[in-house]
Tab-separated table of C-alpha atoms in Angstrom:
chain	number	residue	atom	x	y	z
A	1	MET	CA	7.996	7.053	35.414
A	2	ASN	CA	4.694	8.606	36.206
A	3	GLY	CA	2.264	6.745	38.149
A	4	GLY	CA	-1.496	6.599	37.756
A	5	SER	CA	-4.032	4.076	37.316
A	6	LEU	CA	-4.324	1.798	34.057
A	7	GLY	CA	-7.129	2.034	31.464
A	8	GLN	CA	-8.193	5.756	31.542
A	9	ARG	CA	-8.720	7.448	28.227
A	10	GLY	CA	-9.233	10.938	27.070
A	11	SER	CA	-9.215	14.670	27.676
A	12	TYR	CA	-8.915	17.398	25.467
A	13	GLY	CA	-8.774	19.618	28.436
A	14	SER	CA	-6.012	20.894	30.582
A	15	LEU	CA	-5.566	22.617	34.020
A	16	LEU	CA	-3.066	25.634	34.836
A	17	CYS	CA	-0.717	25.166	37.518
A	18	ASP	CA	-2.474	27.982	39.214
A	19	GLY	CA	-5.676	25.976	39.595
A	20	LYS	CA	-7.708	27.912	36.610
A	21	SER	CA	-8.805	26.291	33.743
A	22	SER	CA	-7.553	26.746	30.406
A	23	ASN	CA	-9.102	27.709	27.612
A	24	ASN	CA	-8.889	24.171	26.261
A	25	ALA	CA	-10.524	22.385	29.238
A	26	ARG	CA	-14.098	20.584	28.828
A	27	LYS	CA	-16.467	19.932	31.695
A	28	PRO	CA	-18.045	16.484	31.778
A	29	SER	CA	-21.371	16.082	30.092
A	30	SER	CA	-24.146	16.094	33.069
A	31	LYS	CA	-25.499	13.167	31.499
A	32	MET	CA	-22.594	11.006	32.479
A	33	LEU	CA	-22.655	12.384	35.911
A	34	PRO	CA	-23.520	9.485	38.503
A	35	VAL	CA	-26.895	9.531	39.999
A	36	SER	CA	-27.331	9.377	43.614
A	37	SER	CA	-28.252	6.414	45.861
A	38	ARG	CA	-31.396	7.830	47.032
A	39	GLU	CA	-32.672	8.549	43.431
A	40	LYS	CA	-31.495	4.913	42.663
A	41	GLU	CA	-33.417	3.328	45.176
A	42	ARG	CA	-36.596	5.197	44.444
A	43	VAL	CA	-36.163	4.339	40.769
A	44	LEU	CA	-35.542	0.242	41.769
A	45	LEU	CA	-38.475	0.670	44.261
A	46	GLY	CA	-41.065	1.953	41.910
A	47	ILE	CA	-39.821	-0.764	39.139
A	48	THR	CA	-40.485	-3.659	41.467
A	49	ARG	CA	-43.767	-2.271	42.630
A	50	CYS	CA	-44.984	-2.107	38.892
A	51	LEU	CA	-43.273	-5.262	37.456
A	52	GLY	CA	-43.094	-8.868	38.728
A	53	ARG	CA	-39.940	-10.727	40.239
A	54	ARG	CA	-39.522	-12.474	36.925
A	55	ARG	CA	-39.493	-9.271	34.855
A	56	PHE	CA	-38.019	-7.674	37.464
A	57	ALA	CA	-34.809	-9.753	37.473
A	58	MET	CA	-34.829	-9.933	33.430
A	59	LEU	CA	-34.728	-5.864	33.510
A	60	LEU	CA	-32.078	-5.985	36.277
A	61	LEU	CA	-29.754	-8.214	34.175
A	62	VAL	CA	-30.331	-5.656	30.994
A	63	SER	CA	-29.474	-2.933	33.164
A	64	LEU	CA	-26.261	-4.076	34.827
A	65	ALA	CA	-25.154	-4.936	31.006
A	66	LEU	CA	-26.163	-1.173	30.431
A	67	LEU	CA	-24.215	-0.080	32.774
A	68	VAL	CA	-21.020	-2.035	32.198
A	69	PHE	CA	-20.987	-0.712	29.010
A	70	ILE	CA	-21.436	3.054	29.829
A	71	TRP	CA	-18.781	3.042	32.415
A	72	GLY	CA	-16.587	0.937	29.947
A	73	SER	CA	-17.074	3.857	27.545
A	74	PHE	CA	-16.710	6.503	30.766
A	75	THR	CA	-13.211	4.949	31.677
A	76	VAL	CA	-12.091	5.282	28.114
A	77	THR	CA	-13.252	8.867	27.568
A	78	LYS	CA	-12.625	10.121	31.386
A	79	ALA	CA	-11.336	13.786	31.300
A	80	CYS	CA	-7.418	13.800	32.413
A	81	PRO	CA	-6.453	17.083	33.591
A	82	VAL	CA	-2.805	18.028	33.021
A	83	CYS	CA	-1.157	20.996	34.690
A	84	TYR	CA	1.083	23.180	32.274
A	85	ILE	CA	3.288	26.177	32.863
A	86	SER	CA	3.154	29.088	30.480
A	87	ALA	CA	4.911	28.455	27.076
A	88	GLU	CA	7.241	31.572	28.372
A	89	GLN	CA	8.122	29.982	31.412
A	90	ALA	CA	8.431	26.419	29.414
A	91	ARG	CA	11.041	27.972	26.802
A	92	ALA	CA	13.039	29.424	29.435
A	93	SER	CA	13.411	25.939	31.533
A	94	MET	CA	14.947	24.456	28.751
A	95	PRO	CA	18.138	22.798	30.172
A	96	CYS	CA	21.190	24.483	28.790
A	97	SER	CA	23.118	21.332	28.071
A	98	SER	CA	22.305	17.835	26.876
A	99	SER	CA	21.237	15.260	29.000
A	100	ALA	CA	23.845	12.248	29.837
A	101	SER	CA	23.882	9.145	27.794
A	102	PRO	CA	24.569	6.276	30.005
A	103	VAL	CA	27.608	4.199	28.520
A	104	LEU	CA	27.102	4.900	25.124
A	105	HIS	CA	28.775	8.266	23.813
A	106	ASN	CA	29.269	7.560	20.264
A	107	LEU	CA	27.055	5.976	17.770
A	108	THR	CA	27.714	5.575	14.013
A	109	TYR	CA	25.275	3.375	11.135
A	110	VAL	CA	26.016	0.923	8.692
A	111	VAL	CA	26.614	1.756	5.385
A	112	ASP	CA	26.245	-0.903	2.652
A	113	GLU	CA	25.730	-0.106	-0.719
A	114	ASN	CA	24.633	-3.441	-1.591
A	115	PRO	CA	22.987	-5.044	0.947
A	116	VAL	CA	22.580	-8.901	0.536
A	117	LYS	CA	19.816	-11.033	2.373
A	118	THR	CA	21.666	-13.822	3.857
A	119	GLU	CA	19.111	-15.345	6.421
A	120	SER	CA	15.371	-16.369	5.962
A	121	HIS	CA	14.053	-13.519	8.328
A	122	GLY	CA	12.241	-10.650	7.224
A	123	GLY	CA	13.986	-7.280	6.358
A	124	SER	CA	14.281	-4.854	3.674
A	125	ASP	CA	17.216	-3.326	1.188
A	126	PHE	CA	16.400	0.247	3.175
A	127	GLY	CA	17.484	-1.415	6.413
A	128	GLY	CA	20.086	-3.413	5.220
A	129	TYR	CA	19.120	-7.120	6.717
A	130	PRO	CA	21.376	-7.574	9.811
A	131	SER	CA	22.246	-10.787	10.725
A	132	LEU	CA	20.567	-12.241	14.020
A	133	LYS	CA	24.351	-12.067	15.202
A	134	GLN	CA	24.483	-8.444	14.203
A	135	ARG	CA	20.835	-7.594	15.764
A	136	ASN	CA	22.174	-9.780	19.170
A	137	ASP	CA	25.281	-7.555	19.322
A	138	SER	CA	23.467	-4.275	19.121
A	139	PHE	CA	21.984	-4.790	22.283
A	140	ASP	CA	25.309	-5.547	24.203
A	141	ILE	CA	25.643	-1.303	24.651
A	142	ARG	CA	29.254	0.054	24.608
A	143	GLU	CA	31.070	3.171	24.308
A	144	SER	CA	31.228	3.088	20.707
A	145	MET	CA	28.594	1.629	18.663
A	146	THR	CA	27.942	0.915	14.756
A	147	VAL	CA	24.514	-0.359	14.278
A	148	HIS	CA	22.039	-0.895	11.348
A	149	CYS	CA	19.460	1.958	11.177
A	150	GLY	CA	17.989	2.467	7.926
A	151	PHE	CA	19.492	4.273	4.813
A	152	VAL	CA	22.060	1.845	4.790
A	153	LYS	CA	22.925	2.817	0.966
A	154	GLY	CA	24.682	6.063	1.474
A	155	TYR	CA	26.206	8.179	4.365
A	156	ARG	CA	23.445	10.909	3.430
A	157	PRO	CA	19.954	9.836	4.674
A	158	GLY	CA	17.742	11.036	1.908
A	159	PHE	CA	20.363	11.312	-0.762
A	160	GLN	CA	20.029	8.098	-3.160
A	161	THR	CA	19.443	5.790	-0.024
A	162	GLY	CA	15.539	5.072	-0.409
A	163	PHE	CA	13.309	7.848	1.267
A	164	ASP	CA	14.916	10.359	-0.956
A	165	ILE	CA	14.310	14.097	-0.537
A	166	ASP	CA	15.244	17.065	-2.889
A	167	GLU	CA	18.121	18.989	-2.255
A	168	ALA	CA	16.542	22.518	-1.034
A	169	ASP	CA	14.542	20.180	1.407
A	170	LEU	CA	17.398	18.100	2.935
A	171	MET	CA	19.576	21.437	3.313
A	172	LYS	CA	16.909	22.602	5.538
A	173	LEU	CA	16.382	19.422	7.345
A	174	GLU	CA	20.217	19.706	8.222
A	175	ASP	CA	19.714	23.124	9.967
A	176	SER	CA	20.487	23.191	13.509
A	177	HIS	CA	17.094	23.417	15.776
A	178	GLU	CA	16.415	23.301	19.548
A	179	VAL	CA	12.605	22.083	18.541
A	180	ILE	CA	11.179	20.464	16.020
A	181	VAL	CA	7.488	19.056	15.479
A	182	ALA	CA	7.253	16.494	12.803
A	183	SER	CA	4.462	14.565	11.337
A	184	ALA	CA	3.958	12.322	8.093
A	185	ILE	CA	1.279	11.243	5.951
A	186	PHE	CA	1.619	8.609	2.919
A	187	GLY	CA	-0.743	6.851	0.736
A	188	ASN	CA	-3.022	10.021	1.280
A	189	TYR	CA	-4.072	8.460	4.195
A	190	ASP	CA	-4.690	11.485	6.430
A	191	ILE	CA	-6.055	14.907	6.462
A	192	ILE	CA	-3.623	17.632	7.590
A	193	GLN	CA	-4.239	18.986	10.862
A	194	GLN	CA	-3.647	22.397	11.701
A	195	PRO	CA	-1.906	23.122	15.270
A	196	GLN	CA	-3.537	25.509	17.386
A	197	ASN	CA	-2.915	27.460	20.629
A	198	ILE	CA	1.184	28.097	19.489
A	199	SER	CA	3.024	30.456	21.082
A	200	GLU	CA	4.707	33.500	18.840
A	201	ALA	CA	7.946	32.128	19.974
A	202	ALA	CA	7.555	28.551	18.835
A	203	ARG	CA	5.747	29.757	15.652
A	204	LYS	CA	9.352	31.431	15.107
A	205	ASN	CA	11.605	29.179	16.506
A	206	VAL	CA	9.952	25.561	16.068
A	207	PRO	CA	9.706	24.072	12.356
A	208	PHE	CA	6.774	21.828	11.560
A	209	TYR	CA	7.731	19.193	9.183
A	210	MET	CA	5.114	17.250	7.164
A	211	PHE	CA	6.841	14.366	5.239
A	212	ILE	CA	4.222	12.956	2.422
A	213	ASP	CA	4.698	11.034	-0.868
A	214	LYS	CA	4.073	11.552	-4.393
A	215	GLU	CA	0.333	9.882	-3.771
A	216	THR	CA	-0.583	12.658	-1.239
A	217	GLU	CA	1.154	15.587	-2.991
A	218	MET	CA	-1.046	15.037	-5.915
A	219	TYR	CA	-4.227	15.297	-3.773
A	220	LEU	CA	-2.909	18.240	-2.072
A	221	LYS	CA	-1.812	20.162	-5.447
A	222	ASN	CA	-5.550	19.144	-7.193
A	223	SER	CA	-7.182	20.654	-3.746
A	224	SER	CA	-4.782	23.863	-4.207
A	225	ALA	CA	-3.989	23.273	-0.742
A	226	LEU	CA	-0.327	23.767	-1.263
A	227	ASP	CA	1.198	27.315	-1.532
A	228	SER	CA	4.129	28.063	-3.819
A	229	ASN	CA	6.161	27.649	-0.912
A	230	MET	CA	5.464	24.126	-0.384
A	231	ARG	CA	3.499	25.168	3.006
A	232	ILE	CA	0.143	24.391	4.468
A	233	GLY	CA	-0.539	26.825	7.564
A	234	LEU	CA	2.636	26.003	9.784
A	235	TRP	CA	3.682	22.996	8.328
A	236	ARG	CA	6.491	22.588	5.709
A	237	ILE	CA	5.459	19.618	3.224
A	238	ILE	CA	8.578	17.846	2.365
A	239	VAL	CA	8.036	15.084	-0.240
A	240	VAL	CA	9.544	11.830	-0.417
A	241	ARG	CA	10.458	9.922	-3.210
A	242	ASN	CA	11.835	6.256	-3.893
A	243	ILE	CA	9.774	5.392	-0.925
A	244	PRO	CA	11.395	1.702	0.307
A	245	TYR	CA	8.289	-0.059	1.431
A	246	THR	CA	5.085	-0.812	-0.658
A	247	ASP	CA	3.221	-0.276	2.697
A	248	ALA	CA	2.417	3.229	3.660
A	249	ARG	CA	2.160	2.885	7.236
A	250	ARG	CA	5.479	1.084	7.303
A	251	ASN	CA	7.137	4.035	5.435
A	252	GLY	CA	5.729	6.235	7.944
A	253	LYS	CA	7.859	4.841	10.311
A	254	VAL	CA	11.055	5.895	8.707
A	255	PRO	CA	10.331	9.422	10.105
A	256	LYS	CA	8.567	8.397	13.006
A	257	LEU	CA	11.436	6.687	14.342
A	258	LEU	CA	14.268	7.638	12.477
A	259	LEU	CA	14.169	11.430	12.831
A	260	HIS	CA	17.631	11.524	14.173
A	261	ARG	CA	19.053	10.617	11.019
A	262	LEU	CA	16.892	13.142	8.784
A	263	LEU	CA	17.612	16.063	11.392
A	264	PRO	CA	20.832	15.363	12.297
A	265	ASN	CA	21.319	18.924	14.286
A	266	VAL	CA	18.244	19.022	16.276
A	267	ARG	CA	17.878	18.903	20.006
A	268	TYR	CA	14.284	18.224	20.844
A	269	SER	CA	11.585	16.433	18.728
A	270	ILE	CA	7.592	16.041	18.952
A	271	TRP	CA	6.335	13.368	16.528
A	272	ILE	CA	2.793	13.102	16.139
A	273	ASP	CA	0.803	10.631	13.707
A	274	GLY	CA	-0.919	12.555	10.543
A	275	LYS	CA	-4.489	12.140	12.079
A	276	LEU	CA	-3.408	14.075	15.225
A	277	GLN	CA	-3.946	17.744	15.783
A	278	LEU	CA	-1.319	19.405	18.255
A	279	VAL	CA	-3.185	21.638	20.727
A	280	VAL	CA	-0.638	22.737	23.167
A	281	ASP	CA	2.358	24.569	22.631
A	282	PRO	CA	5.737	22.373	21.715
A	283	TYR	CA	7.428	24.214	24.854
A	284	GLN	CA	4.853	23.195	27.249
A	285	VAL	CA	4.701	19.430	25.804
A	286	LEU	CA	8.398	19.384	26.497
A	287	GLU	CA	8.485	20.962	29.591
A	288	ARG	CA	5.744	18.689	31.087
A	289	PHE	CA	7.071	15.387	30.136
A	290	LEU	CA	10.410	15.466	29.949
A	291	TRP	CA	12.473	18.470	31.116
A	292	GLN	CA	10.100	18.343	34.681
A	293	GLN	CA	10.269	14.293	34.479
A	294	ASN	CA	13.980	14.415	33.718
A	295	ALA	CA	13.432	12.222	30.988
A	296	SER	CA	15.049	11.804	27.610
A	297	PHE	CA	12.145	9.835	25.646
A	298	ALA	CA	8.532	9.928	26.616
A	299	ILE	CA	5.482	7.931	24.803
A	300	SER	CA	2.251	7.350	26.400
A	301	ARG	CA	1.102	3.611	27.259
A	302	HIS	CA	-1.862	2.600	25.569
A	303	TYR	CA	-5.170	3.328	26.937
A	304	ARG	CA	-6.213	-0.330	27.429
A	305	ARG	CA	-3.761	-2.540	27.043
A	306	PHE	CA	-0.557	-3.286	29.298
A	307	ASP	CA	0.224	-7.060	28.192
A	308	VAL	CA	2.440	-7.582	24.309
A	309	PHE	CA	0.088	-10.813	23.892
A	310	GLU	CA	-3.224	-9.206	24.447
A	311	GLU	CA	-2.019	-6.597	21.943
A	312	ALA	CA	-1.039	-9.262	19.484
A	313	GLU	CA	-4.689	-10.980	20.026
A	314	ALA	CA	-6.593	-7.510	19.449
A	315	ASN	CA	-4.294	-6.984	16.236
A	316	LYS	CA	-5.422	-10.149	14.907
A	317	ALA	CA	-8.875	-9.750	15.798
A	318	ALA	CA	-8.917	-6.709	13.800
A	319	GLY	CA	-7.153	-7.418	10.808
A	320	LYS	CA	-4.382	-5.054	11.630
A	321	TYR	CA	-1.355	-7.553	10.253
A	322	GLY	CA	-1.878	-11.284	8.926
A	323	ASN	CA	-2.426	-13.048	11.444
A	324	SER	CA	0.495	-15.861	10.773
A	325	SER	CA	3.677	-13.130	10.598
A	326	ILE	CA	2.224	-11.467	14.361
A	327	ASP	CA	2.291	-15.163	15.658
A	328	TYR	CA	6.054	-15.630	14.387
A	329	GLN	CA	7.035	-12.462	15.767
A	330	ILE	CA	5.336	-12.926	19.236
A	331	GLU	CA	7.028	-16.926	19.311
A	332	PHE	CA	10.133	-15.655	18.497
A	333	TYR	CA	9.976	-13.197	21.333
A	334	LYS	CA	8.665	-16.286	23.529
A	335	LYS	CA	11.746	-17.838	22.896
A	336	GLU	CA	13.748	-14.951	23.732
A	337	GLY	CA	11.944	-14.438	27.252
A	338	LEU	CA	8.833	-12.653	26.468
A	339	SER	CA	6.451	-13.054	29.264
A	340	PRO	CA	2.926	-11.405	29.999
A	341	TYR	CA	3.173	-8.245	31.767
A	342	SER	CA	2.909	-8.529	35.796
A	343	LYS	CA	3.124	-6.356	38.651
A	344	ALA	CA	6.661	-7.733	39.054
A	345	LYS	CA	7.884	-5.507	36.184
A	346	LEU	CA	7.145	-2.246	38.549
A	347	PRO	CA	8.080	0.564	38.357
A	348	ILE	CA	7.443	-0.343	34.604
A	349	THR	CA	3.560	0.067	34.115
A	350	SER	CA	3.039	-1.132	30.657
A	351	ASP	CA	4.839	-3.329	27.977
A	352	VAL	CA	2.283	-1.447	25.270
A	353	PRO	CA	2.477	2.136	23.888
A	354	GLU	CA	-0.098	4.146	22.022
A	355	GLY	CA	3.008	5.201	19.839
A	356	CYS	CA	1.276	8.102	17.858
A	357	VAL	CA	3.007	10.566	19.699
A	358	ILE	CA	7.006	10.318	20.804
A	359	ILE	CA	8.547	13.060	22.800
A	360	ARG	CA	12.281	12.871	22.655
A	361	GLU	CA	15.770	14.008	23.254
A	362	HIS	CA	18.034	13.312	20.334
A	363	ILE	CA	21.021	11.950	22.536
A	364	PRO	CA	22.904	8.457	21.483
A	365	ILE	CA	20.979	5.984	23.988
A	366	THR	CA	17.785	7.745	22.799
A	367	ASN	CA	18.969	7.346	19.197
A	368	LEU	CA	20.063	3.956	19.588
A	369	PHE	CA	16.363	3.268	20.868
A	370	THR	CA	14.648	4.124	18.086
A	371	CYS	CA	17.341	2.414	15.666
A	372	LEU	CA	17.066	-0.716	17.324
A	373	TRP	CA	13.139	-0.216	17.418
A	374	PHE	CA	12.907	0.117	14.140
A	375	ASN	CA	15.193	-2.366	13.086
A	376	GLU	CA	12.427	-4.801	14.967
A	377	VAL	CA	10.021	-3.071	12.414
A	378	ASP	CA	11.893	-3.813	9.485
A	379	ARG	CA	12.347	-7.423	10.333
A	380	PHE	CA	8.884	-8.516	11.647
A	381	THR	CA	5.262	-6.531	11.706
A	382	ALA	CA	4.811	-2.902	10.929
A	383	ARG	CA	2.955	-2.983	14.241
A	384	ASP	CA	5.459	-1.293	16.598
A	385	GLN	CA	3.290	-1.936	19.608
A	386	LEU	CA	4.474	-5.512	19.794
A	387	SER	CA	8.303	-4.712	19.214
A	388	PHE	CA	8.621	-1.604	21.878
A	389	SER	CA	8.902	-3.585	25.298
A	390	THR	CA	11.384	-6.531	23.756
A	391	VAL	CA	13.715	-3.175	22.587
A	392	ARG	CA	13.299	-1.529	25.778
A	393	ASP	CA	13.429	-4.150	28.304
A	394	LYS	CA	16.756	-5.505	26.508
A	395	MET	CA	18.492	-1.799	26.620
A	396	MET	CA	17.362	-1.500	30.470
A	397	ALA	CA	19.200	-4.792	31.257
A	398	LYS	CA	22.351	-3.195	29.869
A	399	VAL	CA	22.445	0.329	31.436
A	400	ASP	CA	20.792	2.657	33.865
A	401	TRP	CA	18.043	3.942	31.284
A	402	SER	CA	14.487	4.404	31.314
A	403	ILE	CA	11.423	5.825	29.658
A	404	ASN	CA	8.482	7.969	30.742
A	405	MET	CA	5.291	6.187	29.991
A	406	PHE	CA	2.485	8.620	30.844
A	407	LEU	CA	-0.970	7.945	30.942
A	408	ASP	CA	-2.888	8.063	27.343
A	409	CYS	CA	-5.626	10.702	28.588
A	410	GLU	CA	-2.511	12.754	29.245
A	411	ARG	CA	-1.531	12.350	25.776
A	412	ARG	CA	-5.122	13.190	24.599
A	413	ASN	CA	-4.844	16.625	26.592
A	414	PHE	CA	-2.501	18.001	23.997
A	415	VAL	CA	-3.507	16.496	20.755
A	416	ILE	CA	-6.906	16.076	19.329
A	417	GLN	CA	-7.410	12.970	17.087
A	418	ALA	CA	-9.398	12.925	13.941
A	419	TYR	CA	-10.820	10.587	11.645
A	420	HIS	CA	-8.282	8.646	8.987
A	421	LYS	CA	-9.333	9.951	5.679
A	422	ASP	CA	-10.688	6.677	4.275
A	423	LEU	CA	-13.437	6.434	6.924
A	424	LEU	CA	-14.132	10.134	6.448
A	425	ASP	CA	-14.693	9.230	2.517
A	426	GLN	CA	-17.213	6.643	3.862
A	427	MET	CA	-19.214	8.702	5.876
A	428	PRO	CA	-22.395	10.411	4.123
A	429	PRO	CA	-22.020	13.965	3.076
A	430	PRO	CA	-23.966	16.554	5.431
A	431	VAL	CA	-27.573	17.218	4.663
A	432	ALA	CA	-28.100	20.692	3.560
A	433	PRO	CA	-30.454	22.831	5.707
A	434	ALA	CA	-33.870	23.205	4.352
A	435	ILE	CA	-34.909	27.329	3.704
A	436	ARG	CA	-37.574	28.024	5.543
A	437	HIS	CA	-39.604	31.009	4.815
A	438	PRO	CA	-41.595	33.520	6.843
A	439	PRO	CA	-45.480	32.664	6.970
A	440	PRO	CA	-47.743	34.957	5.006
A	441	LEU	CA	-49.237	37.628	7.080
A	442	HIS	CA	-52.842	37.746	8.098
A	443	ARG	CA	-55.227	40.030	7.038
A	444	ASP	CA	-57.329	42.069	9.524
A	445	SER	CA	-61.345	42.212	9.570
A	446	SER	CA	-61.403	46.088	8.473
A	447	SER	CA	-60.283	44.396	5.284
A	448	ARG	CA	-63.238	42.574	4.421
A	449	ARG	CA	-65.369	45.420	5.491
A	450	SER	CA	-65.587	46.452	1.821
A	451	SER	CA	-68.248	46.821	-0.954
A	452	GLY	CA	-69.104	44.838	-4.353
A	453	LYS	CA	-66.163	45.889	-6.201
A	454	ASN	CA	-63.792	45.927	-3.359
A	455	SER	CA	-65.142	42.479	-1.892
A	456	ARG	CA	-64.324	40.868	-5.383
A	457	ARG	CA	-60.926	42.322	-5.491
A	458	GLY	CA	-60.383	40.802	-2.041
A	459	ARG	CA	-61.658	37.697	-3.070
A	460	ASP	CA	-59.233	37.940	-6.140
A	461	ARG	CA	-56.449	38.888	-3.865
A	462	ARG	CA	-57.227	36.093	-1.516
A	463	SER	CA	-57.572	33.226	-4.096
A	464	GLY	CA	-53.863	34.434	-5.681
A	465	SER	CA	-52.829	34.552	-1.865
A	466	ARG	CA	-53.745	30.686	-1.520
A	467	GLN	CA	-52.027	30.015	-4.894
A	468	HIS	CA	-48.988	31.481	-3.955
A	469	ARG	CA	-48.783	29.625	-0.535
A	470	LYS	CA	-49.253	26.535	-2.600
A	471	ALA	CA	-46.939	27.170	-5.117
A	472	ALA	CA	-44.315	28.653	-2.117
A	473	ALA	CA	-45.213	25.128	-0.008
A	474	GLY	CA	-43.945	23.213	-3.313
A	475	ILE	CA	-40.751	25.347	-3.572
A	476	ARG	CA	-40.101	24.262	-0.033
A	477	GLU	CA	-40.604	20.779	-0.664
A	478	LYS	CA	-38.197	20.779	-3.927
A	479	GLN	CA	-35.618	22.553	-1.560
A	480	ALA	CA	-36.058	20.741	1.317
A	481	PHE	CA	-35.297	17.641	-0.958
């Protein structure tokens, strides 16, 4: 696992391995650079001379509070350089063979055409309602296993199982690929972001799949964004019908966590949430966070929180999910042994991921992990950050396997986060700039040296010029309005 300090967030820049800045690198604003100690002393001395002690004390308190706020903002958005080799070198460094899957070698999935809910816990027809005994048995990792993993109503995911996909698209998804990139937008919740800085090799060999529902499809058709080949830029649009949940965000967990079921013949995948824009080549991302680290699964840790109990309280405070449902899930995990994060868990550096990006190799052990993670999301709340560490720790107690949890500011190096569509719709439209006309030309003194008739004509012209200026001013006011 990667080391590094907790709590840093944000960077859209990167550094190449030769030390030169890439095109994406951004320098920190000069406004955010620390002031020298001498300048600070001069400012404080000047203030103390001008103000009394009482006023100075109040000003000092306000200044300290302001500094704390600014420092907190700075640590959240601090730049975080990442070293990438070239896209060509990254592609050449792809492992020739799959990583070893510890203990587990053969993973199959439960099929039940008529799932029945036999216990009072949550769940769905799509997930198959695994019992608590089946849930607990799924963490006992063996060489061959059969587990619940969504799509329980059929042998072919996406065909009469819920989360159904047209035959032509299913055939495309079943093609063999070394690398794919996937995302999803349900409920017309986000605006599709086009990837940038993608190499020619990736454009040719790496499919970009965007899963959407009917509501999002209707919006894209009305906006004329979809072409006749169901593509928007690099994204191939896959329309999902008969979606299993009423909650759009929970529907998004299906492709996010069960990509290996929808794309059974893929070696590596990069998942990005619909609000994100990929700005680094997929081969470079895989090389940096999987191949270079000898990892089969990578995800960034949360930029601020690394304790599940704190994450649960933050979700409740933000209204992300029903408080009672969150409390029930946390209490359930506490009875199983969940405790607050502490340094005793090192080298594990966090219990809370920033789950909008998942980088993985599709091998049995990672497939099992995302299956069991999905089952927790299906059983409890859709807030996948709350269940991540429980599934991870139960598996790590059984097998020698770990997850690369890298800094969130490193994630922000290769994806740019946009606003959700509902926030964009609430923003006021941009104000059109007022059209400015050039000022009228001044006449020189020779034009005023004219006799009688010409002088009268000059006065008429000047009068007309004033009327023209008044009319022009009125037009400018209307245009500005």
